[in-house]
GROMACS .gro file of C-alpha atoms in nm:
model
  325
    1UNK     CA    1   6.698   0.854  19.274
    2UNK     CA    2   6.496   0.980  19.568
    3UNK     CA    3   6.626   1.331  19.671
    4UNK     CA    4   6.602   1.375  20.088
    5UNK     CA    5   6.386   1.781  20.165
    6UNK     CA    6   6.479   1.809  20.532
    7UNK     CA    7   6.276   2.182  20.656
    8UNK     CA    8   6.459   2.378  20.909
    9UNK     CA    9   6.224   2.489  21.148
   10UNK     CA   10   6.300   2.624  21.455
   11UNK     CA   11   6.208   2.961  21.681
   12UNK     CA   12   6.380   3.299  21.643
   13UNK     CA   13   6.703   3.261  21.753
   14UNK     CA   14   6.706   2.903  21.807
   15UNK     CA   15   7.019   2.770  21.575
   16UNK     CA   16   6.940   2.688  21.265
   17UNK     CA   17   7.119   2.897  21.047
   18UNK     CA   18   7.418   2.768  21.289
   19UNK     CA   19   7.318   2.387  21.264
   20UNK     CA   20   7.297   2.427  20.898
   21UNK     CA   21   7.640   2.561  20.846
   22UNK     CA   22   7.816   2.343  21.036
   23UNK     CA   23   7.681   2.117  20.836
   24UNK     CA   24   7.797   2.235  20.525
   25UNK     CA   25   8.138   2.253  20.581
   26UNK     CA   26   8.162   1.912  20.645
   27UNK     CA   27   8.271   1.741  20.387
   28UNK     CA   28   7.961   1.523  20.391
   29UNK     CA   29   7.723   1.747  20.270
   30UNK     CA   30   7.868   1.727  19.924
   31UNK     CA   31   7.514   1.719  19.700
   32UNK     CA   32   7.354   1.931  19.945
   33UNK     CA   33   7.110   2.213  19.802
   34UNK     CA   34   6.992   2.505  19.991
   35UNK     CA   35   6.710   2.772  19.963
   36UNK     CA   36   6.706   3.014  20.237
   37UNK     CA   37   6.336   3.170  20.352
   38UNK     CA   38   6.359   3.518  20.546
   39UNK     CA   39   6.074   3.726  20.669
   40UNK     CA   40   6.276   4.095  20.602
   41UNK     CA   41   6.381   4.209  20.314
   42UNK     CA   42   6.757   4.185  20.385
   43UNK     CA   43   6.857   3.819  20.379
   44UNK     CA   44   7.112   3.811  20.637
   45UNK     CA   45   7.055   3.426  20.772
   46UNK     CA   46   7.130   3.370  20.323
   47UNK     CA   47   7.447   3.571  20.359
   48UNK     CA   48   7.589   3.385  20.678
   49UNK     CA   49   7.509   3.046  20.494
   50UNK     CA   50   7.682   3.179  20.123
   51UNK     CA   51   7.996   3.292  20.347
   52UNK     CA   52   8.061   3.012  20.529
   53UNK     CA   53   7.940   2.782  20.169
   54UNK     CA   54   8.186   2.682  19.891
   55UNK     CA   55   8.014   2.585  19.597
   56UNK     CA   56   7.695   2.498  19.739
   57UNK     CA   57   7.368   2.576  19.516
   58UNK     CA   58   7.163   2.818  19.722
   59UNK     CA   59   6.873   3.028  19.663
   60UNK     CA   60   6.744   3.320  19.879
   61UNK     CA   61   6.344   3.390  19.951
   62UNK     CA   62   6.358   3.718  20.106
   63UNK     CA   63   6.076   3.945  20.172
   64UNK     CA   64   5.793   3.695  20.273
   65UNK     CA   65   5.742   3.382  20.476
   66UNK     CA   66   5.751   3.064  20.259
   67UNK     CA   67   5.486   2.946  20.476
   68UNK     CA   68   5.210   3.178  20.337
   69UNK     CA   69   5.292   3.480  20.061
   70UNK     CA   70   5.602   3.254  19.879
   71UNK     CA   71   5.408   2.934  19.856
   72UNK     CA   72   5.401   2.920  19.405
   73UNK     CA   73   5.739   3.084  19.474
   74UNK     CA   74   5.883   2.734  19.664
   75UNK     CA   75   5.747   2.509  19.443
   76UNK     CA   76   5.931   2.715  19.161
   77UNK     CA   77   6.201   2.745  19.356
   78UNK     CA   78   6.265   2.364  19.467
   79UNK     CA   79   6.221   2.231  19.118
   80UNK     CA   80   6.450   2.509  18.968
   81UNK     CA   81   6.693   2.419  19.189
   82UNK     CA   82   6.662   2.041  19.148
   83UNK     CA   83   6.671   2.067  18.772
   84UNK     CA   84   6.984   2.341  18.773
   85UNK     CA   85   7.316   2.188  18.608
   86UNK     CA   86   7.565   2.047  18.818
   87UNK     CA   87   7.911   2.132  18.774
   88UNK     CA   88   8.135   1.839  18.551
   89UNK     CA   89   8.219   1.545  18.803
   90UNK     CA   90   7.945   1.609  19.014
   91UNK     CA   91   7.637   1.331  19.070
   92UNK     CA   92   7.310   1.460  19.153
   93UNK     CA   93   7.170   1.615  19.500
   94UNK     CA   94   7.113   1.410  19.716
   95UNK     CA   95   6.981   1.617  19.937
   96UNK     CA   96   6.767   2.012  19.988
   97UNK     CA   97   6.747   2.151  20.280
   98UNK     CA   98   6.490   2.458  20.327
   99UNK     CA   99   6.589   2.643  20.598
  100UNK     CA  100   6.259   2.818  20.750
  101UNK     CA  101   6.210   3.168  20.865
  102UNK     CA  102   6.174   3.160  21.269
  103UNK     CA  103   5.800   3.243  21.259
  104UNK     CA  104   5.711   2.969  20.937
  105UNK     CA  105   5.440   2.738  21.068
  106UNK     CA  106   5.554   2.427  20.878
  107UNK     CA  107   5.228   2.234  20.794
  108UNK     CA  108   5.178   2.554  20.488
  109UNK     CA  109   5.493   2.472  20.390
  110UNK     CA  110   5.403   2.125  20.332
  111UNK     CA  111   5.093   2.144  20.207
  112UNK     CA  112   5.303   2.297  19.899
  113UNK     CA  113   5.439   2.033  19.811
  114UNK     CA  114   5.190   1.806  19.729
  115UNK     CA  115   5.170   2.033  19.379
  116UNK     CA  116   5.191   1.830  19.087
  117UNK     CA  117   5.543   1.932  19.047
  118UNK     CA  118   5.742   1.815  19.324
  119UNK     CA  119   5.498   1.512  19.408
  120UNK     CA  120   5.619   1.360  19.086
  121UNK     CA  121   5.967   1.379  19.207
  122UNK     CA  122   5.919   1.158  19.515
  123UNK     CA  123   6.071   1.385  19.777
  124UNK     CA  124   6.140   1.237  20.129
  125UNK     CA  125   6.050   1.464  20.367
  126UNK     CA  126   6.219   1.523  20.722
  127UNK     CA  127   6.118   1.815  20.930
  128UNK     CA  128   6.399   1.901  21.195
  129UNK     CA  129   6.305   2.136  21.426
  130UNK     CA  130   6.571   2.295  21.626
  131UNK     CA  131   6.506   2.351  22.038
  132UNK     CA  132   6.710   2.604  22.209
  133UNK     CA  133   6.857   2.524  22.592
  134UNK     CA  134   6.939   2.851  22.638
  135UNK     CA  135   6.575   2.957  22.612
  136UNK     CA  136   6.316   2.855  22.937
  137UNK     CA  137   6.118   2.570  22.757
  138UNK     CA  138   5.790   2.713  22.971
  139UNK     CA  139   5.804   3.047  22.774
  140UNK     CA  140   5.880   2.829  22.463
  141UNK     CA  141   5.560   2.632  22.485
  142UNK     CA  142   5.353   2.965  22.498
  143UNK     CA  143   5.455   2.998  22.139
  144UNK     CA  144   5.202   2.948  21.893
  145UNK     CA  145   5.429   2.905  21.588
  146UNK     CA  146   5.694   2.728  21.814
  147UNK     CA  147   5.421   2.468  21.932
  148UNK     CA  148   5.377   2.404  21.552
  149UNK     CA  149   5.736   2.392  21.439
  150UNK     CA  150   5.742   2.117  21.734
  151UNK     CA  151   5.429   1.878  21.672
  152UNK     CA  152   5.560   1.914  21.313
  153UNK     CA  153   5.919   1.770  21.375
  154UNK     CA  154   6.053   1.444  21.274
  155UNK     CA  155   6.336   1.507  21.483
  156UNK     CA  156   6.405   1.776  21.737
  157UNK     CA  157   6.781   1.871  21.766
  158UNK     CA  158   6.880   2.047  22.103
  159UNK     CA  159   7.126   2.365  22.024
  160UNK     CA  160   7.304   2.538  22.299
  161UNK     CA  161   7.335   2.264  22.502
  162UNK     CA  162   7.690   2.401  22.638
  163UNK     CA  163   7.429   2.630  22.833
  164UNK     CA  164   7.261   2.409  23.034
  165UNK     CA  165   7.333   2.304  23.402
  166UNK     CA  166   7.584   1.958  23.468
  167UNK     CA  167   7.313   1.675  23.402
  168UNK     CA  168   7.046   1.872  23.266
  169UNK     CA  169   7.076   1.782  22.922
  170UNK     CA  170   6.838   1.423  23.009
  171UNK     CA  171   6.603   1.616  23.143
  172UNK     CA  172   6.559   1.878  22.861
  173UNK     CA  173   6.563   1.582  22.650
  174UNK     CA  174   6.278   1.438  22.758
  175UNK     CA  175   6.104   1.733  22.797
  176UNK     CA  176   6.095   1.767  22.444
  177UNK     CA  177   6.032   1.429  22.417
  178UNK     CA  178   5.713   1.466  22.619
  179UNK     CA  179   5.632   1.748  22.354
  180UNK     CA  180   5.671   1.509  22.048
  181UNK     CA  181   5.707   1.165  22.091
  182UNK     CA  182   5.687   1.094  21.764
  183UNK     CA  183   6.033   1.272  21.718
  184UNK     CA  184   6.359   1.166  21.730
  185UNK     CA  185   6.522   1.352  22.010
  186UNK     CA  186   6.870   1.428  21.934
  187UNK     CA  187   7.057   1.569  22.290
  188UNK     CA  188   7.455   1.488  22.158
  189UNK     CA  189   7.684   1.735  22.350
  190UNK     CA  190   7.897   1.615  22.055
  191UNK     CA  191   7.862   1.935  21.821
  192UNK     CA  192   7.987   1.644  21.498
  193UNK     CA  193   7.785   1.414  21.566
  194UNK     CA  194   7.444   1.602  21.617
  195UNK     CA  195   7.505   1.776  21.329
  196UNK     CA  196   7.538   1.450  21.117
  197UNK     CA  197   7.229   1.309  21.322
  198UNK     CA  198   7.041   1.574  21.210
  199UNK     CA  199   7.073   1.536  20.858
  200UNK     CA  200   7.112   1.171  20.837
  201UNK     CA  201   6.849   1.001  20.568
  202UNK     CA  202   6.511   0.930  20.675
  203UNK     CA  203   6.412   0.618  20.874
  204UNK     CA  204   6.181   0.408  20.844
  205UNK     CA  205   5.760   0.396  21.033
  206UNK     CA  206   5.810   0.459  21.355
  207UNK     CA  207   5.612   0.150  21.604
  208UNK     CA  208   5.315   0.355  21.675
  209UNK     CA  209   5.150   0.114  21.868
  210UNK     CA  210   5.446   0.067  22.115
  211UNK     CA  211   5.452   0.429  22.124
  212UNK     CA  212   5.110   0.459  22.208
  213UNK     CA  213   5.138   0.175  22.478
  214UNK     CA  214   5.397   0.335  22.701
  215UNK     CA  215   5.183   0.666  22.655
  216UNK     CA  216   4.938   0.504  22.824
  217UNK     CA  217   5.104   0.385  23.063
  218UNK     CA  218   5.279   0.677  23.197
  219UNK     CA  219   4.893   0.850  23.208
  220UNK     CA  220   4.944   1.205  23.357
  221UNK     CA  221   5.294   1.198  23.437
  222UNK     CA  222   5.369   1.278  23.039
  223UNK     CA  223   5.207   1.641  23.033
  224UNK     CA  224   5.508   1.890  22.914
  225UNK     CA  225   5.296   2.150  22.971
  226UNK     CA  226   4.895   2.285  23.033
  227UNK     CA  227   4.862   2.359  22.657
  228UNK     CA  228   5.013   2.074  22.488
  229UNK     CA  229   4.833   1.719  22.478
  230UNK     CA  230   4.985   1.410  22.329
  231UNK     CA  231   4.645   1.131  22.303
  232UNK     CA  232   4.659   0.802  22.163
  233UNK     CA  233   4.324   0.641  21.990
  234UNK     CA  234   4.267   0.329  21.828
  235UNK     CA  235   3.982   0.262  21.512
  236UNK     CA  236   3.692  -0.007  21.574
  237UNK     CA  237   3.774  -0.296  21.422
  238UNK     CA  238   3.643  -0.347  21.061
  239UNK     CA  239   3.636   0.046  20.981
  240UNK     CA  240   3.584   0.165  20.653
  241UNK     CA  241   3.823   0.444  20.486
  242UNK     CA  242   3.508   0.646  20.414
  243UNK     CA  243   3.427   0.647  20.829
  244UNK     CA  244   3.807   0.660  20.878
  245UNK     CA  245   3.854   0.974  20.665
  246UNK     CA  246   3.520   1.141  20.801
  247UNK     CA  247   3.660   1.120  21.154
  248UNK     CA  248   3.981   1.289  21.067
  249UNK     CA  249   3.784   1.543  20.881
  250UNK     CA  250   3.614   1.598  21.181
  251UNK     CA  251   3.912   1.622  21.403
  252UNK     CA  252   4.084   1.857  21.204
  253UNK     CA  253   3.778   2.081  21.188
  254UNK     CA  254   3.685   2.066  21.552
  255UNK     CA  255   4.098   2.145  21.621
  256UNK     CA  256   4.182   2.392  21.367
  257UNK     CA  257   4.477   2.548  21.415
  258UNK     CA  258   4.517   2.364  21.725
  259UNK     CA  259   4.590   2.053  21.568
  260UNK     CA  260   4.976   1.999  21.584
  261UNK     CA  261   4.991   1.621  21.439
  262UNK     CA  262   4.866   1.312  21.371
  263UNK     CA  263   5.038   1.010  21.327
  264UNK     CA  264   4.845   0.665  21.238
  265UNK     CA  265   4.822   0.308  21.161
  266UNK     CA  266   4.496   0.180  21.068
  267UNK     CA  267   4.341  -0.156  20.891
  268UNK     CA  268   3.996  -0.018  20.731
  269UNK     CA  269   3.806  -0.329  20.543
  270UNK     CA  270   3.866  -0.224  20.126
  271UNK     CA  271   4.296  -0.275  20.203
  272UNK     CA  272   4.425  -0.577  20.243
  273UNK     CA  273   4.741  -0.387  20.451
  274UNK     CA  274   4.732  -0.151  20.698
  275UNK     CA  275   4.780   0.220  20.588
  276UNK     CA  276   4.960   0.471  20.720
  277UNK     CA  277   4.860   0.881  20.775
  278UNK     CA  278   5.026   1.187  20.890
  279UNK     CA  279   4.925   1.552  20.935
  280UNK     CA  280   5.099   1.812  20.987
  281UNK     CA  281   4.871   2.088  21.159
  282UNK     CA  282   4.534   2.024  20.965
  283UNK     CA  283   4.737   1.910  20.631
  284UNK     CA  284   4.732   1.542  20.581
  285UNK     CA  285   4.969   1.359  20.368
  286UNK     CA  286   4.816   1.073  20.106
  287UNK     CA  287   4.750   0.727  20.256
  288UNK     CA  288   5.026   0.483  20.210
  289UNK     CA  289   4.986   0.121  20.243
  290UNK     CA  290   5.241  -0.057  20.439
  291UNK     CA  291   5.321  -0.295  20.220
  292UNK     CA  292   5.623  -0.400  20.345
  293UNK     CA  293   5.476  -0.404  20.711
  294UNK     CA  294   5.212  -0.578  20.662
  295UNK     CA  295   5.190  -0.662  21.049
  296UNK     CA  296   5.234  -0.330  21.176
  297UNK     CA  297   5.030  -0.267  21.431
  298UNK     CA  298   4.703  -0.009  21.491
  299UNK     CA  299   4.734   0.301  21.684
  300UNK     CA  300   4.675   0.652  21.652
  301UNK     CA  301   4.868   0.958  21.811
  302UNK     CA  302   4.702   1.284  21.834
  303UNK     CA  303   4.918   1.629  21.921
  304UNK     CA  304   4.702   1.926  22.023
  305UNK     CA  305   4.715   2.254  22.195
  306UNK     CA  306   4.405   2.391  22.441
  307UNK     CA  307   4.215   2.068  22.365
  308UNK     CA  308   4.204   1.747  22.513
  309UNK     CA  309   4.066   1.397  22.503
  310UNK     CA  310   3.716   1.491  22.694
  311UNK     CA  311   3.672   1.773  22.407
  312UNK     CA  312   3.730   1.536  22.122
  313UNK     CA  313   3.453   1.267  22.245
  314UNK     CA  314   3.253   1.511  22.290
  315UNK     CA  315   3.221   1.636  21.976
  316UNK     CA  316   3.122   1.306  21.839
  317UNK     CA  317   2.993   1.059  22.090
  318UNK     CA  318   2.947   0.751  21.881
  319UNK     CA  319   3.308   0.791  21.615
  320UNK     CA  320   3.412   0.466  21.488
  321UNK     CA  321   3.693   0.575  21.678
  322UNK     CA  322   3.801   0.522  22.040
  323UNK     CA  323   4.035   0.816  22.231
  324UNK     CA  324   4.190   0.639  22.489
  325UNK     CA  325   4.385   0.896  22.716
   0.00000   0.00000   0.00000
């Protein structure tokens, strides 16, 4: 059985130790694993989460950011914990949830676990990235390592939304939105149900080239802020993977660290369906053919900081592929 690895990401201070123990005393999260990743050397976001825990299998990583220093450490880690013995009556874990220091840049993280190790085990990942109201999203967006934790996010849970101004909480919404679209927004003044909605399985390909339609569409008026660009591209028809591959080489080298993500479905001519590719920051997950979609539409969606769609054609004129806005 297919274990769920949801990351907790999020900023300093942003909830996630608080999201994550809510969730834990509900009696829901029965099969739940933790490990706990802390920058200082006393793990106090470990000993909130072991207070407020009955018999929950936890491990702390103190003294280092899983992100860089702890990397052989996770990997040894995760499958410990995976493999540990579960008390009698118990089924298996269903579920681990890392919870990230506030300064992890998650694509590292993930670039771990492609080791031989845990990509045996067929791990589904979801990164939930936590977005605090209480904190001026402006300021936010100046934040190198909170800019990554957001590109990165399969869903973005607003915390502190008791903060917020009467009928604010749309509008914060789709700020993040405009941040990510690729995430799953979840703005539930209902403390339950976010917390349920952000741990809920993971869902299936999102419609990228919907996605990408209303982006262009809405043109300008979809800017969250001067440093952040969401662009949608498409691939000439009849591409190869070799062409495909080269451009996203190129991309990622041209963007560095400014790459947030990249989400896209693309027909090249040696697959008879069309395959899908993510990145996370410059690390890119393995193709995987969409087998049971085979009609799924083409589209590409690019997340950057400090670059835009004039830099990127640029750089290579004549790419088999087209950036579109």
């Amino acid at each position: 059985m297919a274990v769920d690895l949801f990351l907790l990401c999020g900023f300093l201070g942003s909830g996630k130790t608080t999201l994550l123990v809510d969730y834990l005393r509900d009696p829901a999260s029965a099969d739940t694993g933790v490990i706990v990743n802390e920058a200082g050397e006393v793990g106090v976001d470990g000993a909130i989460v072991a207070n407020d825990s009955d018999n929950v299998p936890m491990t702390l990583m103190a003294n280092g950011c899983v992100c860089c220093s702890l990397r052989s450490d996770l990997v040894y880690t995760l499958s410990a914990l995976l493999d540990a013995p579960r008390p009698d009556g118990a089924g298996p874990l269903q579920r681990v949830i890392l919870e990230c220091s506030g300064l992890s840049r998650p694509g590292p993280i993930i670039a771990s676990l492609a080791d031989p190790e845990l990509a045996s085990r067929g791990l589904r990942l979801t990164v939930v990235c936590t977005d605090d109201c209480a904190r001026d999203p402006d300021a936010l967006a100046e934040m190198d390592e909170a800019m990554a934790q957001f590109g990165a996010a399969h869903r973005i849970v607003l915390t502190k939304t008791d903060l917020l101004p009467d009928g604010a909480l749309d509008s914060r919404a789709a700020r993040a939105a405009a941040l990510n679209p690729l995430a799953v927004i979840i703005a539930q003044p209902d403390r339950q149900q976010a917390v349920q909605a952000a741990f809920a399985p993971s869902q299936g390909v999102t419609d990228l080239a919907a996605l990408a339609a209303q982006m262009l569409v809405a043109g300008g008026q979809r800017v969250a802020h001067p440093r952040i660009r969401v662009m949608a591209a498409r691939a000439h028809e009849g591409i190869s993977w070799t062409d495909f591959s080269e451009w996203l080489d190129n991309l990622a080298g041209l963007c560095g660290e400014r790459l947030l993500r990249v989400k896209a479905v693309v027909r090249v001519k040696e697959c008879a369906e069309p395959i899908l590719i993510q990145s996370v920051g410059t690390t890119f997950s393995a193709p995987q053919r969409l087998t049971r979609q085979p009609d799924a539409q083409d589209a590409i969606i690019v997340i950057a900081r400090d670059i835009n769609v004039d830099d990127i054609r640029a750089s290579a004129p004549h790419a088999p592929v087209e950036m579109l806005a």
